[in-house]
Tab-separated table of C-alpha atoms and ligand atoms in Angstrom:
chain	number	residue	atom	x	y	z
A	5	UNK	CA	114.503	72.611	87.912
A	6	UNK	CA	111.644	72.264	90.723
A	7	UNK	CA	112.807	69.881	93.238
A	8	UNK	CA	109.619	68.861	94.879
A	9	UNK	CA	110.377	65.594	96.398
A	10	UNK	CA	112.695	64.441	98.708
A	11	UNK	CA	115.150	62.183	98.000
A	12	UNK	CA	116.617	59.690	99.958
A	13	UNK	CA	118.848	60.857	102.950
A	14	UNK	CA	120.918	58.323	105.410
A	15	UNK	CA	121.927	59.620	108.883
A	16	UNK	CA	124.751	58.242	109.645
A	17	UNK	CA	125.850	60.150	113.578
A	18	UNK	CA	125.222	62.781	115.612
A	19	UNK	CA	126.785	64.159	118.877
A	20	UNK	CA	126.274	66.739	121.249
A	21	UNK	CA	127.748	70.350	119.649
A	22	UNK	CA	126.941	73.109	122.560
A	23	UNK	CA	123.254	74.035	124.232
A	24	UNK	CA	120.558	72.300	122.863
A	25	UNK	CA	122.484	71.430	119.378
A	26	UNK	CA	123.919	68.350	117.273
A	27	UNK	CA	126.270	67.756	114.899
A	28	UNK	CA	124.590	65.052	112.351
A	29	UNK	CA	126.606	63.544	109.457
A	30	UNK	CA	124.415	62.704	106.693
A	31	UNK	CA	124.762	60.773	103.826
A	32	UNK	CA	122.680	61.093	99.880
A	33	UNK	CA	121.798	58.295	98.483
A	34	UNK	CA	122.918	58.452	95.222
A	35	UNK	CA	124.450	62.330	94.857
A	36	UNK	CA	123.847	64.470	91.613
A	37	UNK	CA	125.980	67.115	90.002
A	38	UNK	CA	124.190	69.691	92.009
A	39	UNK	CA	124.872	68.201	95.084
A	40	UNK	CA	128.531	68.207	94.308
A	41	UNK	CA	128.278	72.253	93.315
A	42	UNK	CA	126.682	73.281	96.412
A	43	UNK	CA	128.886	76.163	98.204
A	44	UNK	CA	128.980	77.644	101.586
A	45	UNK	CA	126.028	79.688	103.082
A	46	UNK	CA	123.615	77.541	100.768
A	47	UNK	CA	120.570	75.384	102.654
A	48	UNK	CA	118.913	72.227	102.342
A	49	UNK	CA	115.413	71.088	103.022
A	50	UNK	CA	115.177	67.980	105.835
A	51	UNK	CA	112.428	65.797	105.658
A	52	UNK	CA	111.821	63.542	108.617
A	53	UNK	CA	108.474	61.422	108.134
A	54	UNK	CA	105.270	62.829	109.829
A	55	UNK	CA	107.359	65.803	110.970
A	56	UNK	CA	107.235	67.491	107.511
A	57	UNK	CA	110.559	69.624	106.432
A	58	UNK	CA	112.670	72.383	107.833
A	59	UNK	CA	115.747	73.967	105.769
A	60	UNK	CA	119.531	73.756	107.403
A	61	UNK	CA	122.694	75.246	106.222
A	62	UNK	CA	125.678	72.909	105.272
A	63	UNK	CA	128.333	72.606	107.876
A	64	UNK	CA	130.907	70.821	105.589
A	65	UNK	CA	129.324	70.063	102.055
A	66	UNK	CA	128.070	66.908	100.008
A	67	UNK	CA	131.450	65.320	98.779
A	68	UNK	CA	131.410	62.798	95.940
A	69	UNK	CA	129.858	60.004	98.252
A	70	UNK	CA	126.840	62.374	99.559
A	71	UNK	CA	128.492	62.716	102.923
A	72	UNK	CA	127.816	66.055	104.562
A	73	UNK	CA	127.105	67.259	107.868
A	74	UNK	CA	125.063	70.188	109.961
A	75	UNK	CA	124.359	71.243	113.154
A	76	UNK	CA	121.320	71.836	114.068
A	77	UNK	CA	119.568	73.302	117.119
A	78	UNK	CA	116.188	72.146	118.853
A	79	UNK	CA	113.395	73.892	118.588
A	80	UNK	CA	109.797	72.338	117.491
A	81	UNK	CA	108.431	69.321	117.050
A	82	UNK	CA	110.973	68.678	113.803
A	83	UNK	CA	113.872	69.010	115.567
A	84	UNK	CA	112.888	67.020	118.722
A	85	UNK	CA	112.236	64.144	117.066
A	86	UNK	CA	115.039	64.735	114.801
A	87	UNK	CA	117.302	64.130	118.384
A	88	UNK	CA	115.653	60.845	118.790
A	89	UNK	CA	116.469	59.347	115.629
A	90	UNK	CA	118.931	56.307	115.846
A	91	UNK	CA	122.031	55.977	113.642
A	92	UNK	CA	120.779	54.705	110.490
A	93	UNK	CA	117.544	56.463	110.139
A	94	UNK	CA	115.830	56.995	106.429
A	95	UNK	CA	115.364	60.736	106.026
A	96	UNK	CA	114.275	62.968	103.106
A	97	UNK	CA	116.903	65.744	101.237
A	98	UNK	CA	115.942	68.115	98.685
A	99	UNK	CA	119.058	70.857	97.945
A	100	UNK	CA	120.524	72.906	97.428
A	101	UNK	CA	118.803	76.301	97.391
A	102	UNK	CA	119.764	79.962	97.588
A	103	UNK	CA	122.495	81.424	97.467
A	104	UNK	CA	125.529	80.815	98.949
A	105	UNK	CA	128.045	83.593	100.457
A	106	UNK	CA	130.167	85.126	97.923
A	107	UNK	CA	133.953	83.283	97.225
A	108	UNK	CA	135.675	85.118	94.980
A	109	UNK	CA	137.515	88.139	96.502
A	110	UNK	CA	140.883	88.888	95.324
A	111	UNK	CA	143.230	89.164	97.988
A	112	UNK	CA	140.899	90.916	100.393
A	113	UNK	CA	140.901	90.920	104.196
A	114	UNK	CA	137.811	89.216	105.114
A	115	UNK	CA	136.376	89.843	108.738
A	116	UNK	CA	133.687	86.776	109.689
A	117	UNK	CA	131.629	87.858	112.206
A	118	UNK	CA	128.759	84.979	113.610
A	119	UNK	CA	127.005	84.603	116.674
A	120	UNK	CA	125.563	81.658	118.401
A	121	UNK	CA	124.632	79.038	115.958
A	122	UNK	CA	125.595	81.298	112.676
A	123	UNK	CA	128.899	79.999	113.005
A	124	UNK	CA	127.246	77.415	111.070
A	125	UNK	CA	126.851	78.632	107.984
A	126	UNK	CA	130.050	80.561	108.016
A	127	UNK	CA	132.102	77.164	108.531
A	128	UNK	CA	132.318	76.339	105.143
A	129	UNK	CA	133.514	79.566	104.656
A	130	UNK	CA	136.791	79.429	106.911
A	131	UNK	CA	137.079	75.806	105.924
A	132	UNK	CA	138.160	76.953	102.747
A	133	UNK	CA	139.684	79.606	103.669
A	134	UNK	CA	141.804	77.136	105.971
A	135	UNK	CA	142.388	74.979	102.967
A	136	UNK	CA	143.883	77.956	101.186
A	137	UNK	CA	141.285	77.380	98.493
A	138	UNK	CA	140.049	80.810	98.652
A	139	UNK	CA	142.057	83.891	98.140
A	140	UNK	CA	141.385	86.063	100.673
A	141	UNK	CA	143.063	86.203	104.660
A	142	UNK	CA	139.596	85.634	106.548
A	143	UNK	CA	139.792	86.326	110.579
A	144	UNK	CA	136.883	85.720	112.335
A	145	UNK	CA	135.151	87.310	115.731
A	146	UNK	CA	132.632	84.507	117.003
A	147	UNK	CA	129.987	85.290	119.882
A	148	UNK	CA	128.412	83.914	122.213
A	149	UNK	CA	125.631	84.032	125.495
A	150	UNK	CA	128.623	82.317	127.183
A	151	UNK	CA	130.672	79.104	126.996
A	152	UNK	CA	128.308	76.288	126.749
A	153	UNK	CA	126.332	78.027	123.693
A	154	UNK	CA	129.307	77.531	121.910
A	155	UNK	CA	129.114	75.031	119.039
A	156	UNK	CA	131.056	73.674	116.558
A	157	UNK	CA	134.138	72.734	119.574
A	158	UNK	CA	136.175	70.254	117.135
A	159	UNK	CA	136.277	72.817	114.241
A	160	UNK	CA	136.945	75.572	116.713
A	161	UNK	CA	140.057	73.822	118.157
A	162	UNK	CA	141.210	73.508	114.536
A	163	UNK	CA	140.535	76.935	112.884
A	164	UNK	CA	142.247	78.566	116.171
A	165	UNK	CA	145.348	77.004	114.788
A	166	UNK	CA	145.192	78.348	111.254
A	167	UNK	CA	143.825	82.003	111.303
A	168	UNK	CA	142.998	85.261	113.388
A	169	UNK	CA	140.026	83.744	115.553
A	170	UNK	CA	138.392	85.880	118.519
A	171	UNK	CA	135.865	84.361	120.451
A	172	UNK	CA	133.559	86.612	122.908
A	173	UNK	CA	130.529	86.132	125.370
A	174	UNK	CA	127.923	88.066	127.275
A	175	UNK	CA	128.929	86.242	130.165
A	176	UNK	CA	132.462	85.293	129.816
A	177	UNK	CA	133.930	82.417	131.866
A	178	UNK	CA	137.665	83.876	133.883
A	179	UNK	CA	139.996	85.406	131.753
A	180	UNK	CA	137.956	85.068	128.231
A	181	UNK	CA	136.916	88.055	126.217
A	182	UNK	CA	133.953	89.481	127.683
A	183	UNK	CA	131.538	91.780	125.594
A	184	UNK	CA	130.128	91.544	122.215
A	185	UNK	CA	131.741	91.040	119.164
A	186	UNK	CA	132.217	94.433	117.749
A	187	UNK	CA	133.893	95.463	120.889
A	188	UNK	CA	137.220	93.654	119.374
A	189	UNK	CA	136.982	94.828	115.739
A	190	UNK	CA	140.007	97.415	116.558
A	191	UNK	CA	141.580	94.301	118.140
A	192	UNK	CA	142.211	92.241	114.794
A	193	UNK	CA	142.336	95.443	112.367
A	194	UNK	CA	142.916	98.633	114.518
A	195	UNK	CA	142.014	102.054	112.665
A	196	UNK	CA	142.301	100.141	108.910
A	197	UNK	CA	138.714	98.480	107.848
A	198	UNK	CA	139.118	94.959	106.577
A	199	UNK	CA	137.401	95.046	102.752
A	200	UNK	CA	134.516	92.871	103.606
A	201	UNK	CA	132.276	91.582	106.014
A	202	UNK	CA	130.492	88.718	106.253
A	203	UNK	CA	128.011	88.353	108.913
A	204	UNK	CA	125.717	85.748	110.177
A	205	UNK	CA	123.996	85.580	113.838
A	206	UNK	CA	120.766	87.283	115.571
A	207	UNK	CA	119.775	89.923	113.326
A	208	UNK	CA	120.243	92.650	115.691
A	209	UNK	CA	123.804	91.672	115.896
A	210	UNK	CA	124.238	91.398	112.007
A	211	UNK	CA	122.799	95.014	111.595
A	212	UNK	CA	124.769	96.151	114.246
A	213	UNK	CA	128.033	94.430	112.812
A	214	UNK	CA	126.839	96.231	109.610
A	215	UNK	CA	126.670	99.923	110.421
A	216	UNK	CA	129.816	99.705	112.594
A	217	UNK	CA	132.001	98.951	109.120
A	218	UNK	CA	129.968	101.271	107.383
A	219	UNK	CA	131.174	103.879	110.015
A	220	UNK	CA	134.485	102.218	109.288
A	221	UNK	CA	134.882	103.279	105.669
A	222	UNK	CA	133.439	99.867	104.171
A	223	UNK	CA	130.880	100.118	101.427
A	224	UNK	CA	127.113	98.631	101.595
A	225	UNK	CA	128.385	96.374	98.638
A	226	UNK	CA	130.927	94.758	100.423
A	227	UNK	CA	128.468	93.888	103.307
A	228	UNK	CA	127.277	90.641	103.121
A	229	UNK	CA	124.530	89.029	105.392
A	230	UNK	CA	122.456	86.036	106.269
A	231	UNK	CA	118.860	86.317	106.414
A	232	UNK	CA	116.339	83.361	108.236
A	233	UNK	CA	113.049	83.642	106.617
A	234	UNK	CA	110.659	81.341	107.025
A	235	UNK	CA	110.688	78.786	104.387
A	236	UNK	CA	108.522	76.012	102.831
A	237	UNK	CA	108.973	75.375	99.164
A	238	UNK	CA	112.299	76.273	99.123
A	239	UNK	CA	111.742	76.766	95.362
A	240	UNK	CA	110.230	80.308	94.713
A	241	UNK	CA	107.045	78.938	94.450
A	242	UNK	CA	104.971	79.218	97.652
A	243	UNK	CA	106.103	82.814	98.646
A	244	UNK	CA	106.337	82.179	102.419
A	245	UNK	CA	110.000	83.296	102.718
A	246	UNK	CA	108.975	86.761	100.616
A	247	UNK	CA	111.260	89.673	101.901
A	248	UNK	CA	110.731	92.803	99.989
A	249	UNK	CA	110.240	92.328	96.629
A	250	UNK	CA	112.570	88.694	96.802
A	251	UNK	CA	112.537	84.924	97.426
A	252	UNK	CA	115.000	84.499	100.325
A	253	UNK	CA	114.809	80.373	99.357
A	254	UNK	CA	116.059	81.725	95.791
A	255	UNK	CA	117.825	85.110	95.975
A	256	UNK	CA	119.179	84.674	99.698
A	257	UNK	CA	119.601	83.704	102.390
A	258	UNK	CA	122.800	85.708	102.141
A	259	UNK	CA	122.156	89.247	100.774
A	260	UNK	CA	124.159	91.944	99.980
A	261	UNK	CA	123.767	94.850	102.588
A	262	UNK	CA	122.823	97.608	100.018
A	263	UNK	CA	120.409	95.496	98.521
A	264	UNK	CA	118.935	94.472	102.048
A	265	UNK	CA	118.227	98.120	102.981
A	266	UNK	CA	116.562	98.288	99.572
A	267	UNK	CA	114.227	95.545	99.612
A	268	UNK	CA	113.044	97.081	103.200
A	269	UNK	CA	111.805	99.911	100.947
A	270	UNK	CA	112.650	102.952	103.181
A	271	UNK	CA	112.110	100.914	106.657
A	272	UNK	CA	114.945	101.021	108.837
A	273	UNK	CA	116.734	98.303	109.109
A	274	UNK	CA	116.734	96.853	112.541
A	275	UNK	CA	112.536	97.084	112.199
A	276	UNK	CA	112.991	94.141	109.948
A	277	UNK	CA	114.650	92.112	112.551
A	278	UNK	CA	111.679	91.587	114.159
A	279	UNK	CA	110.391	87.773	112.488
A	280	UNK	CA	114.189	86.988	112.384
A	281	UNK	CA	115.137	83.803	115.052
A	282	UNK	CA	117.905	82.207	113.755
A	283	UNK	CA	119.707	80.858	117.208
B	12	FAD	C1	117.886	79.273	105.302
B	12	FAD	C2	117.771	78.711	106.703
B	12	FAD	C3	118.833	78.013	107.242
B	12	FAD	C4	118.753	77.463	108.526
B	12	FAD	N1	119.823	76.777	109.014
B	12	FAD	C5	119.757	76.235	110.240
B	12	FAD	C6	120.851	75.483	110.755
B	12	FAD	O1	121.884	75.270	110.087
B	12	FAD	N2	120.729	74.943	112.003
B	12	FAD	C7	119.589	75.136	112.765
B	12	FAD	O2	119.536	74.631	113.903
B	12	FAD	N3	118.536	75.845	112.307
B	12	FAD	C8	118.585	76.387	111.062
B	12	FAD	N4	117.508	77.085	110.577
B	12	FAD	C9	116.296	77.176	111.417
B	12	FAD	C10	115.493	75.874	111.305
B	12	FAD	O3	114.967	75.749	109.996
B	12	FAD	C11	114.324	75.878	112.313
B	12	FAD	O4	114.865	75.871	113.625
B	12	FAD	C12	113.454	74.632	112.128
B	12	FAD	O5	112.555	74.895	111.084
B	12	FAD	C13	112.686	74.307	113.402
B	12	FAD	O6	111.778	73.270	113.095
B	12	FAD	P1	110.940	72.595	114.271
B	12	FAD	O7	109.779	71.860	113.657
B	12	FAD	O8	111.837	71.832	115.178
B	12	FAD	O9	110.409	73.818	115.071
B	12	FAD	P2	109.111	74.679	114.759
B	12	FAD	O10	108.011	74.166	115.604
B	12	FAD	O11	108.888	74.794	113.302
B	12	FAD	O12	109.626	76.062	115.235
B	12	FAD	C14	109.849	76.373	116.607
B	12	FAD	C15	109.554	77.838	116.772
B	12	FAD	O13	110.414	78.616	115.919
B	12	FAD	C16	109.629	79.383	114.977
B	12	FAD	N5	110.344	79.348	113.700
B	12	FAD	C17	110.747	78.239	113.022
B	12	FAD	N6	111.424	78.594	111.905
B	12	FAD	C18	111.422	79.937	111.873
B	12	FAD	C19	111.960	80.923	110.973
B	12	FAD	N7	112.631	80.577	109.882
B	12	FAD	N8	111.782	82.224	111.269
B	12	FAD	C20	111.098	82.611	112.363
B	12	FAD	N9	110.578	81.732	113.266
B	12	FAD	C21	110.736	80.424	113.017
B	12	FAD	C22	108.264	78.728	114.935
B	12	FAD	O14	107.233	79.640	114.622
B	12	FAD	C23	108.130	78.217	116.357
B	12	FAD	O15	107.706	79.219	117.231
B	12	FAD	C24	117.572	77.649	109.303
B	12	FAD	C25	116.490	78.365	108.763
B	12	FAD	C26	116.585	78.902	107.488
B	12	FAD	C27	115.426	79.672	106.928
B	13	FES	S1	110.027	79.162	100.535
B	13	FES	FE1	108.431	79.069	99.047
B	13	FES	S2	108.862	80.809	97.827
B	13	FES	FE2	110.537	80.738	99.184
């Protein structure tokens, strides 16, 4: 079904979540089935009145009262005045869209690798993973430019507790792990590959995270990565967010990395990182 208006959205907080980014709980008026079926990796389109709308992943999803939450970094005009909204605020929410990351791996050893703000979309991810309501053993390797880019601090401190989590940064404060991510992939799994990767940060980094597990043994199919496209409709309609011959609002913004290199239609793959700027 075509979701072309927004619906009523209630902001209930926001605080300060690393450089630049907040952490904004939200609330739906009145939540539908689909709300309650959204999964992790899937977006939603904001509307904020005489801004227009921009998408955002889900940090924790809608429950059964609408609540949900996101963190989102500043960039435009959107987003700025997004900041300056007071506790309370009428927004607009159309969602979900795309698809989400894939959940149902049997037993696997799952390596998350984000950087920067894709820890984001990957939280719902080691939530449940945390929750034991997947069943997989998920570690994760999480970069950043150095300690202050870091977001997501509460959930950190929490998921540090409950499963393999490396964190890394170009410019790493004393006695942290300096370097990027893939540096430490022999540190959680040494010369065995885990079965699957999912991946979500700059694009160079994602395609780089990519062809090391290749080199590793993994296959493409098990690859799995986030794509930012730019986005309007949201709804396969206006064809802004075309990659190849698909919708990324529809078929991604997670894609499978053997059908990634395909829809780049024998380009290499790190020449389509160049309209990627996800944070
Ligand atoms: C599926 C999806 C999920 C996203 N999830 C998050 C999230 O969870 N948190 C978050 O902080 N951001 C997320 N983003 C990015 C977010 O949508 C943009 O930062 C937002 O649109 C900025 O709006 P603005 O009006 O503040 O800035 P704008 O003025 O629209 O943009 C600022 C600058 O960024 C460029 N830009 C904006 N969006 C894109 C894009 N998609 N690709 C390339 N360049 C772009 C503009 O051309 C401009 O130069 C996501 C994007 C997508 C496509
Ligand atoms: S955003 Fe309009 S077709 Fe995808």
């Amino acid at each position: 079904m075509i979701q072309a208006t927004p619906r009523t959205l209630h902001l209930l907080d926001h605080y300060a979540d690393g450089e630049d980014a907040r952490h904004f709980s939200f609330r739906i008026d009145f939540p539908l089935a689909g709300d309650l079926a959204a999964i992790p990796g899937q977006f939603f389109m904001l509307a904020l009145p005489g801004f227009g709308e921009a998408p955002f992943t889900y940090v924790s999803l809608p429950d059964k009262y609408g609540h949900f939450s996101a963190l989102i970094r500043r960039m435009g005009a959107l987003t700025a005045a997004l900041f300056e909204q007071p506790n309370g605020a009428v927004l607009g929410y159309r969602g979900p869209f795309g698809k989400g990351w894939p959940l149902f791996f049997s037993a696997h050893r799952v390596l998350a690798v984000a950087g920067g703000c894709g820890l984001a979309p990957l939280a719902g991810v080691i939530q449940e993973a945390t929750s034991h309501h997947l069943p997989l053993q998920l570690s994760v390797i999480y970069g950043a430019r150095h300690a202050a880019a870091q977001v997501l601090g509460r959930e950190r401190a929490r998921w540090q507790q409950m499963l393999p989590f490396i964190e890394t940064f170009d410019e790493a404060p004393a006695g942290r792990r300096q370097g990027s991510p893939l540096e430490h992939f022999d540190e959680l799994f040494g010369a065995t590959p885990p079965d699957a990767l999912l991946c979500c940060g700059p694009e160079p980094l994602m395609l780089a995270a990519a062809e090391d597990c290749l080199q590793r043994g993994m296959p493409a199919n098990k690859i799995w990565l986030s794509l930012e496209r730019r986005m309007h409709c949201a709804d396969g309609l206006c064809g802004h967010c075309y990659v190849g011959a698909s919708y990324a609002c529809q078929d991604g913004p997670t894609y499978r990395y053997d059908r990634y290199l395909q829809l780049l239609g024998g380009r290499s793959a790190p020449a389509a990182a160049q309209d990627y700027r996800f944070c």
